[in-house]
PDB file of C-alpha atoms and ligand atoms in Angstrom:
ATOM      1  CA  UNK A   1      41.867 239.529 161.400  1.00 66.00           C
ATOM      2  CA  UNK A   2      39.322 241.068 159.052  1.00 69.00           C
ATOM      3  CA  UNK A   3      37.629 244.351 159.792  1.00 56.00           C
ATOM      4  CA  UNK A   4      34.115 243.048 159.147  1.00 51.00           C
ATOM      5  CA  UNK A   5      31.808 245.719 157.796  1.00 51.00           C
ATOM      6  CA  UNK A   6      28.155 245.945 156.821  1.00 42.00           C
ATOM      7  CA  UNK A   7      28.961 245.517 153.107  1.00 49.00           C
ATOM      8  CA  UNK A   8      30.826 242.301 153.905  1.00 53.00           C
ATOM      9  CA  UNK A   9      28.275 240.264 151.951  1.00 62.00           C
ATOM     10  CA  UNK A  10      28.350 242.362 148.790  1.00 77.00           C
ATOM     11  CA  UNK A  11      27.477 240.086 145.878  1.00 93.00           C
ATOM     12  CA  UNK A  12      30.068 238.057 144.044  1.00 97.00           C
ATOM     13  CA  UNK A  13      31.697 239.814 141.076  1.00 98.00           C
ATOM     14  CA  UNK A  14      33.098 237.786 138.231  1.00 98.00           C
ATOM     15  CA  UNK A  15      36.327 239.048 136.730  1.00 98.00           C
ATOM     16  CA  UNK A  16      37.660 237.647 133.446  1.00 97.00           C
ATOM     17  CA  UNK A  17      40.893 239.491 132.729  1.00 97.00           C
ATOM     18  CA  UNK A  18      44.131 240.253 134.602  1.00 98.00           C
ATOM     19  CA  UNK A  19      43.878 244.042 134.215  1.00 98.00           C
ATOM     20  CA  UNK A  20      40.454 244.107 135.819  1.00 98.00           C
ATOM     21  CA  UNK A  21      41.621 241.742 138.555  1.00 98.00           C
ATOM     22  CA  UNK A  22      44.562 244.026 139.296  1.00 98.00           C
ATOM     23  CA  UNK A  23      42.303 247.115 139.390  1.00 98.00           C
ATOM     24  CA  UNK A  24      39.780 245.480 141.703  1.00 98.00           C
ATOM     25  CA  UNK A  25      42.471 244.175 144.049  1.00 98.00           C
ATOM     26  CA  UNK A  26      44.291 247.536 144.065  1.00 98.00           C
ATOM     27  CA  UNK A  27      41.007 249.155 145.099  1.00 98.00           C
ATOM     28  CA  UNK A  28      40.620 246.699 147.987  1.00 98.00           C
ATOM     29  CA  UNK A  29      44.123 247.458 149.232  1.00 97.00           C
ATOM     30  CA  UNK A  30      43.597 251.228 148.785  1.00 98.00           C
ATOM     31  CA  UNK A  31      40.562 250.914 151.064  1.00 98.00           C
ATOM     32  CA  UNK A  32      42.889 249.504 153.715  1.00 98.00           C
ATOM     33  CA  UNK A  33      41.409 246.026 153.488  1.00 98.00           C
ATOM     34  CA  UNK A  34      43.285 242.755 153.536  1.00 98.00           C
ATOM     35  CA  UNK A  35      42.960 240.325 150.651  1.00 98.00           C
ATOM     36  CA  UNK A  36      42.980 236.518 150.593  1.00 98.00           C
ATOM     37  CA  UNK A  37      43.517 234.540 147.391  1.00 99.00           C
ATOM     38  CA  UNK A  38      42.329 230.958 146.882  1.00 99.00           C
ATOM     39  CA  UNK A  39      43.809 229.587 143.631  1.00 98.00           C
ATOM     40  CA  UNK A  40      41.794 226.670 142.202  1.00 98.00           C
ATOM     41  CA  UNK A  41      41.211 224.777 138.995  1.00 97.00           C
ATOM     42  CA  UNK A  42      37.479 224.719 139.722  1.00 97.00           C
ATOM     43  CA  UNK A  43      35.289 221.648 140.343  1.00 95.00           C
ATOM     44  CA  UNK A  44      35.088 223.052 143.851  1.00 96.00           C
ATOM     45  CA  UNK A  45      34.635 220.497 146.640  1.00 94.00           C
ATOM     46  CA  UNK A  46      34.617 220.610 150.427  1.00 95.00           C
ATOM     47  CA  UNK A  47      38.400 220.977 150.491  1.00 95.00           C
ATOM     48  CA  UNK A  48      38.148 224.197 148.468  1.00 97.00           C
ATOM     49  CA  UNK A  49      35.252 225.328 150.645  1.00 97.00           C
ATOM     50  CA  UNK A  50      37.511 224.990 153.655  1.00 97.00           C
ATOM     51  CA  UNK A  51      40.193 227.157 152.007  1.00 98.00           C
ATOM     52  CA  UNK A  52      37.610 229.798 151.119  1.00 98.00           C
ATOM     53  CA  UNK A  53      36.139 229.775 154.628  1.00 98.00           C
ATOM     54  CA  UNK A  54      39.604 230.165 156.117  1.00 98.00           C
ATOM     55  CA  UNK A  55      40.333 233.111 153.831  1.00 98.00           C
ATOM     56  CA  UNK A  56      36.966 234.682 154.698  1.00 98.00           C
ATOM     57  CA  UNK A  57      37.764 234.281 158.403  1.00 98.00           C
ATOM     58  CA  UNK A  58      41.239 235.790 158.123  1.00 98.00           C
ATOM     59  CA  UNK A  59      40.931 238.446 155.394  1.00 98.00           C
ATOM     60  CA  UNK A  60      38.549 241.316 154.651  1.00 98.00           C
ATOM     61  CA  UNK A  61      38.107 240.271 151.027  1.00 98.00           C
ATOM     62  CA  UNK A  62      38.533 237.000 149.216  1.00 98.00           C
ATOM     63  CA  UNK A  63      39.278 236.319 145.576  1.00 98.00           C
ATOM     64  CA  UNK A  64      38.958 232.785 144.193  1.00 98.00           C
ATOM     65  CA  UNK A  65      40.657 232.004 140.892  1.00 98.00           C
ATOM     66  CA  UNK A  66      39.100 229.296 138.728  1.00 98.00           C
ATOM     67  CA  UNK A  67      41.363 228.250 135.882  1.00 98.00           C
ATOM     68  CA  UNK A  68      42.281 224.808 134.570  1.00 98.00           C
ATOM     69  CA  UNK A  69      45.918 225.591 133.885  1.00 98.00           C
ATOM     70  CA  UNK A  70      46.932 223.733 130.719  1.00 98.00           C
ATOM     71  CA  UNK A  71      50.675 224.258 131.157  1.00 98.00           C
ATOM     72  CA  UNK A  72      50.826 222.203 134.351  1.00 98.00           C
ATOM     73  CA  UNK A  73      49.521 219.090 132.557  1.00 96.00           C
ATOM     74  CA  UNK A  74      52.037 216.972 130.657  1.00 93.00           C
ATOM     75  CA  UNK A  75      51.357 215.148 127.392  1.00 91.00           C
ATOM     76  CA  UNK A  76      49.149 212.133 128.123  1.00 89.00           C
ATOM     77  CA  UNK A  77      47.896 213.588 131.416  1.00 90.00           C
ATOM     78  CA  UNK A  78      44.227 214.207 132.146  1.00 88.00           C
ATOM     79  CA  UNK A  79      43.791 217.828 130.970  1.00 95.00           C
ATOM     80  CA  UNK A  80      40.849 216.965 128.739  1.00 93.00           C
ATOM     81  CA  UNK A  81      39.208 214.792 131.396  1.00 91.00           C
ATOM     82  CA  UNK A  82      39.661 217.340 134.166  1.00 91.00           C
ATOM     83  CA  UNK A  83      36.165 218.225 135.464  1.00 91.00           C
ATOM     84  CA  UNK A  84      34.852 221.663 134.562  1.00 94.00           C
ATOM     85  CA  UNK A  85      31.806 223.134 136.289  1.00 96.00           C
ATOM     86  CA  UNK A  86      32.090 226.912 136.191  1.00 98.00           C
ATOM     87  CA  UNK A  87      28.418 227.711 136.923  1.00 98.00           C
ATOM     88  CA  UNK A  88      28.350 225.435 139.969  1.00 98.00           C
ATOM     89  CA  UNK A  89      31.711 226.847 141.109  1.00 98.00           C
ATOM     90  CA  UNK A  90      30.426 230.420 140.864  1.00 98.00           C
ATOM     91  CA  UNK A  91      27.369 229.376 142.902  1.00 98.00           C
ATOM     92  CA  UNK A  92      29.670 227.969 145.611  1.00 98.00           C
ATOM     93  CA  UNK A  93      31.666 231.214 145.618  1.00 98.00           C
ATOM     94  CA  UNK A  94      28.479 233.271 145.937  1.00 98.00           C
ATOM     95  CA  UNK A  95      27.158 231.045 148.729  1.00 98.00           C
ATOM     96  CA  UNK A  96      30.404 231.351 150.691  1.00 98.00           C
ATOM     97  CA  UNK A  97      30.576 235.150 150.393  1.00 98.00           C
ATOM     98  CA  UNK A  98      33.543 235.328 148.021  1.00 98.00           C
ATOM     99  CA  UNK A  99      34.054 238.869 146.724  1.00 98.00           C
ATOM    100  CA  UNK A 100      35.750 238.211 143.383  1.00 98.00           C
ATOM    101  CA  UNK A 101      35.804 235.108 141.203  1.00 98.00           C
ATOM    102  CA  UNK A 102      38.606 235.331 138.671  1.00 98.00           C
ATOM    103  CA  UNK A 103      37.794 232.979 135.781  1.00 98.00           C
ATOM    104  CA  UNK A 104      39.987 233.979 132.847  1.00 98.00           C
ATOM    105  CA  UNK A 105      39.988 232.237 129.490  1.00 98.00           C
ATOM    106  CA  UNK A 106      43.172 230.527 128.366  1.00 98.00           C
ATOM    107  CA  UNK A 107      43.765 233.437 125.959  1.00 98.00           C
ATOM    108  CA  UNK A 108      43.451 235.954 128.781  1.00 98.00           C
ATOM    109  CA  UNK A 109      45.886 234.033 130.989  1.00 98.00           C
ATOM    110  CA  UNK A 110      48.348 233.188 128.212  1.00 98.00           C
ATOM    111  CA  UNK A 111      47.862 235.661 125.358  1.00 98.00           C
ATOM    112  CA  UNK A 112      49.604 235.128 122.077  1.00 98.00           C
ATOM    113  CA  UNK A 113      53.316 235.705 122.459  1.00 98.00           C
ATOM    114  CA  UNK A 114      53.373 234.643 126.111  1.00 98.00           C
ATOM    115  CA  UNK A 115      56.919 233.367 126.617  1.00 98.00           C
ATOM    116  CA  UNK A 116      57.677 233.391 130.336  1.00 98.00           C
ATOM    117  CA  UNK A 117      58.066 230.398 132.616  1.00 98.00           C
ATOM    118  CA  UNK A 118      58.870 230.389 136.319  1.00 98.00           C
ATOM    119  CA  UNK A 119      61.276 227.615 137.276  1.00 98.00           C
ATOM    120  CA  UNK A 120      62.655 226.534 140.605  1.00 98.00           C
ATOM    121  CA  UNK A 121      65.790 224.458 140.999  1.00 96.00           C
ATOM    122  CA  UNK A 122      66.798 221.590 143.210  1.00 94.00           C
ATOM    123  CA  UNK A 123      65.293 218.555 144.881  1.00 92.00           C
ATOM    124  CA  UNK A 124      62.073 220.370 145.674  1.00 95.00           C
ATOM    125  CA  UNK A 125      61.035 220.321 142.011  1.00 97.00           C
ATOM    126  CA  UNK A 126      63.135 217.399 140.762  1.00 96.00           C
ATOM    127  CA  UNK A 127      61.934 214.576 143.022  1.00 96.00           C
ATOM    128  CA  UNK A 128      58.636 212.707 143.395  1.00 97.00           C
ATOM    129  CA  UNK A 129      55.882 214.647 141.582  1.00 96.00           C
ATOM    130  CA  UNK A 130      58.578 216.710 139.838  1.00 96.00           C
ATOM    131  CA  UNK A 131      60.312 213.594 138.497  1.00 96.00           C
ATOM    132  CA  UNK A 132      57.088 211.862 137.470  1.00 95.00           C
ATOM    133  CA  UNK A 133      55.417 214.884 135.938  1.00 95.00           C
ATOM    134  CA  UNK A 134      58.056 216.820 133.975  1.00 95.00           C
ATOM    135  CA  UNK A 135      57.029 220.438 133.565  1.00 97.00           C
ATOM    136  CA  UNK A 136      54.261 220.196 136.168  1.00 98.00           C
ATOM    137  CA  UNK A 137      55.826 222.445 138.782  1.00 98.00           C
ATOM    138  CA  UNK A 138      56.989 224.877 136.109  1.00 98.00           C
ATOM    139  CA  UNK A 139      53.342 225.226 135.074  1.00 98.00           C
ATOM    140  CA  UNK A 140      52.150 225.567 138.667  1.00 98.00           C
ATOM    141  CA  UNK A 141      54.896 228.065 139.549  1.00 98.00           C
ATOM    142  CA  UNK A 142      54.152 230.153 136.449  1.00 98.00           C
ATOM    143  CA  UNK A 143      50.408 230.426 137.020  1.00 98.00           C
ATOM    144  CA  UNK A 144      50.693 230.953 140.780  1.00 98.00           C
ATOM    145  CA  UNK A 145      53.302 233.676 140.242  1.00 98.00           C
ATOM    146  CA  UNK A 146      50.987 235.390 137.757  1.00 98.00           C
ATOM    147  CA  UNK A 147      48.147 235.243 140.286  1.00 98.00           C
ATOM    148  CA  UNK A 148      50.327 236.536 143.120  1.00 98.00           C
ATOM    149  CA  UNK A 149      51.747 239.454 141.143  1.00 98.00           C
ATOM    150  CA  UNK A 150      48.367 240.426 139.694  1.00 98.00           C
ATOM    151  CA  UNK A 151      46.198 240.190 142.820  1.00 98.00           C
ATOM    152  CA  UNK A 152      48.980 240.896 145.345  1.00 98.00           C
ATOM    153  CA  UNK A 153      47.095 239.170 148.173  1.00 98.00           C
ATOM    154  CA  UNK A 154      48.119 239.344 151.801  1.00 98.00           C
ATOM    155  CA  UNK A 155      47.568 235.591 152.078  1.00 98.00           C
ATOM    156  CA  UNK A 156      47.123 232.752 149.623  1.00 98.00           C
ATOM    157  CA  UNK A 157      45.515 229.469 150.649  1.00 98.00           C
ATOM    158  CA  UNK A 158      46.499 225.954 149.520  1.00 98.00           C
ATOM    159  CA  UNK A 159      45.473 222.449 150.600  1.00 97.00           C
ATOM    160  CA  UNK A 160      48.073 220.244 152.284  1.00 96.00           C
ATOM    161  CA  UNK A 161      47.116 217.231 150.130  1.00 95.00           C
ATOM    162  CA  UNK A 162      49.331 218.701 147.403  1.00 96.00           C
ATOM    163  CA  UNK A 163      52.232 218.876 149.842  1.00 97.00           C
ATOM    164  CA  UNK A 164      55.031 219.278 147.310  1.00 97.00           C
ATOM    165  CA  UNK A 165      53.071 222.004 145.526  1.00 98.00           C
ATOM    166  CA  UNK A 166      52.705 223.793 148.878  1.00 97.00           C
ATOM    167  CA  UNK A 167      56.469 223.647 149.425  1.00 96.00           C
ATOM    168  CA  UNK A 168      57.121 224.897 145.875  1.00 97.00           C
ATOM    169  CA  UNK A 169      54.684 227.799 146.275  1.00 98.00           C
ATOM    170  CA  UNK A 170      56.120 228.747 149.676  1.00 96.00           C
ATOM    171  CA  UNK A 171      59.604 228.785 148.184  1.00 97.00           C
ATOM    172  CA  UNK A 172      58.691 230.935 145.181  1.00 97.00           C
ATOM    173  CA  UNK A 173      56.561 233.345 147.229  1.00 98.00           C
ATOM    174  CA  UNK A 174      59.517 233.943 149.546  1.00 97.00           C
ATOM    175  CA  UNK A 175      62.190 233.978 146.810  1.00 98.00           C
ATOM    176  CA  UNK A 176      60.295 236.498 144.684  1.00 98.00           C
ATOM    177  CA  UNK A 177      59.451 238.732 147.679  1.00 98.00           C
ATOM    178  CA  UNK A 178      55.767 238.592 146.847  1.00 97.00           C
ATOM    179  CA  UNK A 179      54.857 239.629 150.382  1.00 97.00           C
ATOM    180  CA  UNK A 180      52.089 237.005 150.378  1.00 98.00           C
ATOM    181  CA  UNK A 181      51.835 234.645 153.315  1.00 98.00           C
ATOM    182  CA  UNK A 182      51.261 231.103 152.037  1.00 98.00           C
ATOM    183  CA  UNK A 183      48.720 229.397 154.279  1.00 98.00           C
ATOM    184  CA  UNK A 184      48.591 225.600 154.077  1.00 96.00           C
ATOM    185  CA  UNK A 185      45.272 224.164 155.259  1.00 96.00           C
ATOM    186  CA  UNK A 186      44.709 220.589 156.500  1.00 94.00           C
ATOM    187  CA  UNK A 187      43.588 217.961 154.009  1.00 95.00           C
ATOM    188  CA  UNK A 188      39.833 217.450 153.959  1.00 94.00           C
ATOM    189  CA  UNK A 189      38.668 213.831 153.724  1.00 95.00           C
ATOM    190  CA  UNK A 190      35.445 212.107 152.854  1.00 94.00           C
ATOM    191  CA  UNK A 191      33.698 209.997 155.484  1.00 93.00           C
ATOM    192  CA  UNK A 192      35.594 206.918 154.259  1.00 94.00           C
ATOM    193  CA  UNK A 193      38.967 208.668 154.691  1.00 95.00           C
ATOM    194  CA  UNK A 194      39.811 209.360 151.043  1.00 96.00           C
ATOM    195  CA  UNK A 195      41.406 212.792 150.634  1.00 96.00           C
ATOM    196  CA  UNK A 196      39.099 215.032 148.614  1.00 95.00           C
ATOM    197  CA  UNK A 197      40.235 215.653 145.059  1.00 93.00           C
ATOM    198  CA  UNK A 198      38.423 216.730 141.928  1.00 88.00           C
ATOM    199  CA  UNK A 199      39.804 213.534 140.360  1.00 91.00           C
ATOM    200  CA  UNK A 200      37.929 211.255 142.826  1.00 93.00           C
ATOM    201  CA  UNK A 201      34.793 211.728 140.715  1.00 90.00           C
ATOM    202  CA  UNK A 202      36.429 209.469 138.110  1.00 93.00           C
ATOM    203  CA  UNK A 203      36.780 206.486 140.487  1.00 96.00           C
ATOM    204  CA  UNK A 204      34.152 203.759 140.186  1.00 95.00           C
ATOM    205  CA  UNK A 205      32.895 202.204 143.468  1.00 95.00           C
ATOM    206  CA  UNK A 206      35.293 199.236 143.261  1.00 95.00           C
ATOM    207  CA  UNK A 207      38.227 201.527 142.474  1.00 96.00           C
ATOM    208  CA  UNK A 208      37.302 203.760 145.331  1.00 96.00           C
ATOM    209  CA  UNK A 209      37.298 200.801 147.744  1.00 95.00           C
ATOM    210  CA  UNK A 210      40.807 199.877 146.573  1.00 96.00           C
ATOM    211  CA  UNK A 211      41.931 203.506 146.896  1.00 97.00           C
ATOM    212  CA  UNK A 212      40.974 203.503 150.574  1.00 97.00           C
ATOM    213  CA  UNK A 213      44.194 201.585 151.185  1.00 97.00           C
ATOM    214  CA  UNK A 214      45.943 204.958 150.799  1.00 98.00           C
ATOM    215  CA  UNK A 215      44.480 206.670 153.896  1.00 97.00           C
ATOM    216  CA  UNK A 216      44.549 203.305 155.707  1.00 97.00           C
ATOM    217  CA  UNK A 217      48.294 202.991 155.019  1.00 97.00           C
ATOM    218  CA  UNK A 218      48.891 206.525 156.285  1.00 97.00           C
ATOM    219  CA  UNK A 219      46.850 205.762 159.400  1.00 96.00           C
ATOM    220  CA  UNK A 220      48.961 202.637 160.015  1.00 96.00           C
ATOM    221  CA  UNK A 221      52.139 204.708 159.671  1.00 97.00           C
ATOM    222  CA  UNK A 222      50.764 207.324 162.039  1.00 95.00           C
ATOM    223  CA  UNK A 223      49.945 204.617 164.598  1.00 96.00           C
ATOM    224  CA  UNK A 224      53.485 203.186 164.315  1.00 97.00           C
ATOM    225  CA  UNK A 225      54.943 206.691 164.763  1.00 96.00           C
ATOM    226  CA  UNK A 226      52.778 207.338 167.819  1.00 95.00           C
ATOM    227  CA  UNK A 227      53.999 204.046 169.289  1.00 97.00           C
ATOM    228  CA  UNK A 228      57.556 205.369 169.018  1.00 97.00           C
ATOM    229  CA  UNK A 229      58.818 204.171 165.624  1.00 97.00           C
ATOM    230  CA  UNK A 230      61.321 206.765 164.339  1.00 97.00           C
ATOM    231  CA  UNK A 231      63.087 204.816 161.604  1.00 98.00           C
ATOM    232  CA  UNK A 232      61.871 206.239 158.284  1.00 98.00           C
ATOM    233  CA  UNK A 233      62.451 202.989 156.382  1.00 98.00           C
ATOM    234  CA  UNK A 234      60.405 201.042 158.941  1.00 98.00           C
ATOM    235  CA  UNK A 235      57.574 203.583 158.565  1.00 98.00           C
ATOM    236  CA  UNK A 236      57.812 203.241 154.776  1.00 98.00           C
ATOM    237  CA  UNK A 237      57.531 199.454 155.120  1.00 98.00           C
ATOM    238  CA  UNK A 238      54.366 199.819 157.202  1.00 98.00           C
ATOM    239  CA  UNK A 239      52.846 201.914 154.400  1.00 98.00           C
ATOM    240  CA  UNK A 240      53.959 199.577 151.605  1.00 98.00           C
ATOM    241  CA  UNK A 241      52.635 196.494 153.417  1.00 98.00           C
ATOM    242  CA  UNK A 242      49.212 198.042 153.884  1.00 97.00           C
ATOM    243  CA  UNK A 243      49.084 199.256 150.260  1.00 97.00           C
ATOM    244  CA  UNK A 244      49.947 195.736 149.058  1.00 97.00           C
ATOM    245  CA  UNK A 245      46.583 194.601 150.456  1.00 96.00           C
ATOM    246  CA  UNK A 246      44.929 196.456 147.547  1.00 95.00           C
ATOM    247  CA  UNK A 247      46.461 194.731 144.513  1.00 94.00           C
ATOM    248  CA  UNK A 248      44.577 196.836 141.964  1.00 96.00           C
ATOM    249  CA  UNK A 249      46.345 199.915 143.275  1.00 97.00           C
ATOM    250  CA  UNK A 250      49.418 200.702 141.213  1.00 97.00           C
ATOM    251  CA  UNK A 251      51.793 202.353 143.685  1.00 97.00           C
ATOM    252  CA  UNK A 252      53.955 205.033 142.142  1.00 97.00           C
ATOM    253  CA  UNK A 253      55.951 206.004 145.224  1.00 98.00           C
ATOM    254  CA  UNK A 254      55.960 206.021 148.995  1.00 98.00           C
ATOM    255  CA  UNK A 255      58.392 208.531 150.441  1.00 98.00           C
ATOM    256  CA  UNK A 256      59.311 209.889 153.843  1.00 98.00           C
ATOM    257  CA  UNK A 257      60.789 213.347 153.369  1.00 97.00           C
ATOM    258  CA  UNK A 258      61.688 216.612 155.032  1.00 95.00           C
ATOM    259  CA  UNK A 259      58.679 218.888 154.493  1.00 92.00           C
ATOM    260  CA  UNK A 260      60.722 221.907 153.361  1.00 89.00           C
ATOM    261  CA  UNK A 261      63.397 220.350 151.143  1.00 90.00           C
ATOM    262  CA  UNK A 262      61.568 217.180 150.064  1.00 93.00           C
ATOM    263  CA  UNK A 263      64.810 215.248 150.544  1.00 93.00           C
ATOM    264  CA  UNK A 264      64.399 211.722 151.937  1.00 95.00           C
ATOM    265  CA  UNK A 265      65.148 211.324 155.632  1.00 97.00           C
ATOM    266  CA  UNK A 266      66.331 208.333 157.654  1.00 97.00           C
ATOM    267  CA  UNK A 267      65.062 209.409 161.092  1.00 97.00           C
ATOM    268  CA  UNK A 268      61.578 210.815 161.585  1.00 96.00           C
ATOM    269  CA  UNK A 269      61.527 214.397 162.906  1.00 89.00           C
ATOM    270  CA  UNK A 270      58.984 217.149 163.535  1.00 85.00           C
ATOM    271  CA  UNK A 271      59.049 218.502 159.975  1.00 87.00           C
ATOM    272  CA  UNK A 272      58.671 215.234 158.090  1.00 95.00           C
ATOM    273  CA  UNK A 273      55.941 214.050 155.773  1.00 96.00           C
ATOM    274  CA  UNK A 274      54.878 210.644 154.494  1.00 97.00           C
ATOM    275  CA  UNK A 275      53.809 210.835 150.848  1.00 98.00           C
ATOM    276  CA  UNK A 276      51.953 208.350 148.668  1.00 98.00           C
ATOM    277  CA  UNK A 277      51.212 208.502 144.956  1.00 98.00           C
ATOM    278  CA  UNK A 278      49.286 205.694 143.276  1.00 98.00           C
ATOM    279  CA  UNK A 279      47.107 205.026 140.284  1.00 97.00           C
ATOM    280  CA  UNK A 280      43.698 203.442 140.444  1.00 96.00           C
ATOM    281  CA  UNK A 281      42.448 202.700 136.954  1.00 92.00           C
ATOM    282  CA  UNK A 282      43.325 205.818 135.021  1.00 91.00           C
ATOM    283  CA  UNK A 283      43.147 208.072 138.087  1.00 94.00           C
ATOM    284  CA  UNK A 284      46.299 209.310 139.789  1.00 94.00           C
ATOM    285  CA  UNK A 285      45.869 209.872 143.530  1.00 97.00           C
ATOM    286  CA  UNK A 286      48.239 211.496 145.998  1.00 97.00           C
ATOM    287  CA  UNK A 287      48.033 211.814 149.759  1.00 97.00           C
ATOM    288  CA  UNK A 288      50.195 212.991 152.619  1.00 97.00           C
ATOM    289  CA  UNK A 289      50.461 212.793 156.360  1.00 95.00           C
ATOM    290  CA  UNK A 290      52.574 214.651 158.869  1.00 95.00           C
ATOM    291  CA  UNK A 291      52.745 211.929 161.536  1.00 94.00           C
ATOM    292  CA  UNK A 292      51.886 212.653 165.128  1.00 91.00           C
ATOM    293  CA  UNK A 293      50.155 215.963 164.396  1.00 88.00           C
ATOM    294  CA  UNK A 294      46.626 217.123 165.106  1.00 70.00           C
ATOM    295  CA  UNK A 295      45.877 217.064 161.367  1.00 72.00           C
ATOM    296  CA  UNK A 296      46.164 213.289 161.595  1.00 58.00           C
ATOM    297  CA  UNK A 297      43.582 211.564 159.467  1.00 59.00           C
ATOM    298  CA  UNK A 298      40.391 213.216 160.599  1.00 51.00           C
ATOM    299  CA  UNK A 299      37.633 211.737 158.480  1.00 50.00           C
ATOM    300  CA  UNK A 300      34.059 212.582 157.751  1.00 42.00           C
ATOM    301  CA  UNK A 301      34.598 216.285 157.258  1.00 44.00           C
ATOM    302  CA  UNK A 302      33.943 216.372 153.517  1.00 43.00           C
ATOM    303  CA  UNK A 303      30.596 216.859 151.854  1.00 39.00           C
TER     304      UNK A 303
HETATM  305  O1  LIG B 401      46.142 222.908 143.215  1.00 94.36           O
HETATM  306  C1  LIG B 401      45.620 223.348 142.175  1.00 94.36           C
HETATM  307  O2  LIG B 401      44.403 223.286 141.993  1.00 94.36           O
HETATM  308  C2  LIG B 401      46.497 223.988 141.094  1.00 94.36           C
HETATM  309  O3  LIG B 401      47.710 223.330 140.997  1.00 94.36           O
HETATM  310  C3  LIG B 401      46.682 225.503 141.302  1.00 94.36           C
HETATM  311  C4  LIG B 401      47.442 225.806 142.569  1.00 94.36           C
HETATM  312  C5  LIG B 401      45.332 226.195 141.336  1.00 94.36           C
HETATM  313  C6  LIG B 401      47.494 226.081 140.133  1.00 94.36           C
HETATM  314  O4  LIG B 401      46.856 225.861 138.918  1.00 94.36           O
END
């Protein structure tokens, strides 16, 4: 728990380069304070707010990184369309009492000559998002590793919506002995149930209505699980049937997997997750549910 002090609300400092970030974070640790890191690509929404608030509650100091990481986008993906709103993001950080906002340029993050990539092996990075988005997890792993080794936080906070990313980051943080605890926070949803994502802004009202089949399908699966269904294929069928009610939704995959390995399972167990990826118009949406848990599908907690 943080040792709250009178200077707790010192104003937000913006940091643009890795050396300065390292210096500032070293100083925090030298003062005996704990540090939380919230990695983001900006366009901060209520889901990010929740991560920041959790870090503020659990750590003495919080650093938020804001960087649209080009190397985690494949050719033809939405890098150029990805929303960018640095001034508004810095205002959110200031409002929430963040200590450091790390907003490096692309040249500061990947200077000329940069030649390192962090790669994991196995099903965790080869299935589902890994199979559909070649190079995506390599890009995520590389930037997150850079953030972890530069800031050296005690804890780093990620949203459960990106469940496979969470598993990848947990794996690399442990494998590389970063010493950072990876904290996965429940998905935050809008009042209509849609999981918050910076990409939702690109859905038109009709597309958004169709997209609501995603949380509805997860809710149907959760209900089946709570009624005792333990056959993973039967749960998958429940999800697929509900998604089929929204014909404009182009379903990429529905998977029931072990939450640590991301291998498909046949019988539901305590560590399993139901994953959906689908496209609505040009917008790719993903969602996840751990059935039977308190996280459930709590709605109406977004902005
Ligand atoms: O989840 C995201 O916003 C990004 O993948 C992350 C973790 C900030 C790395 O760029």
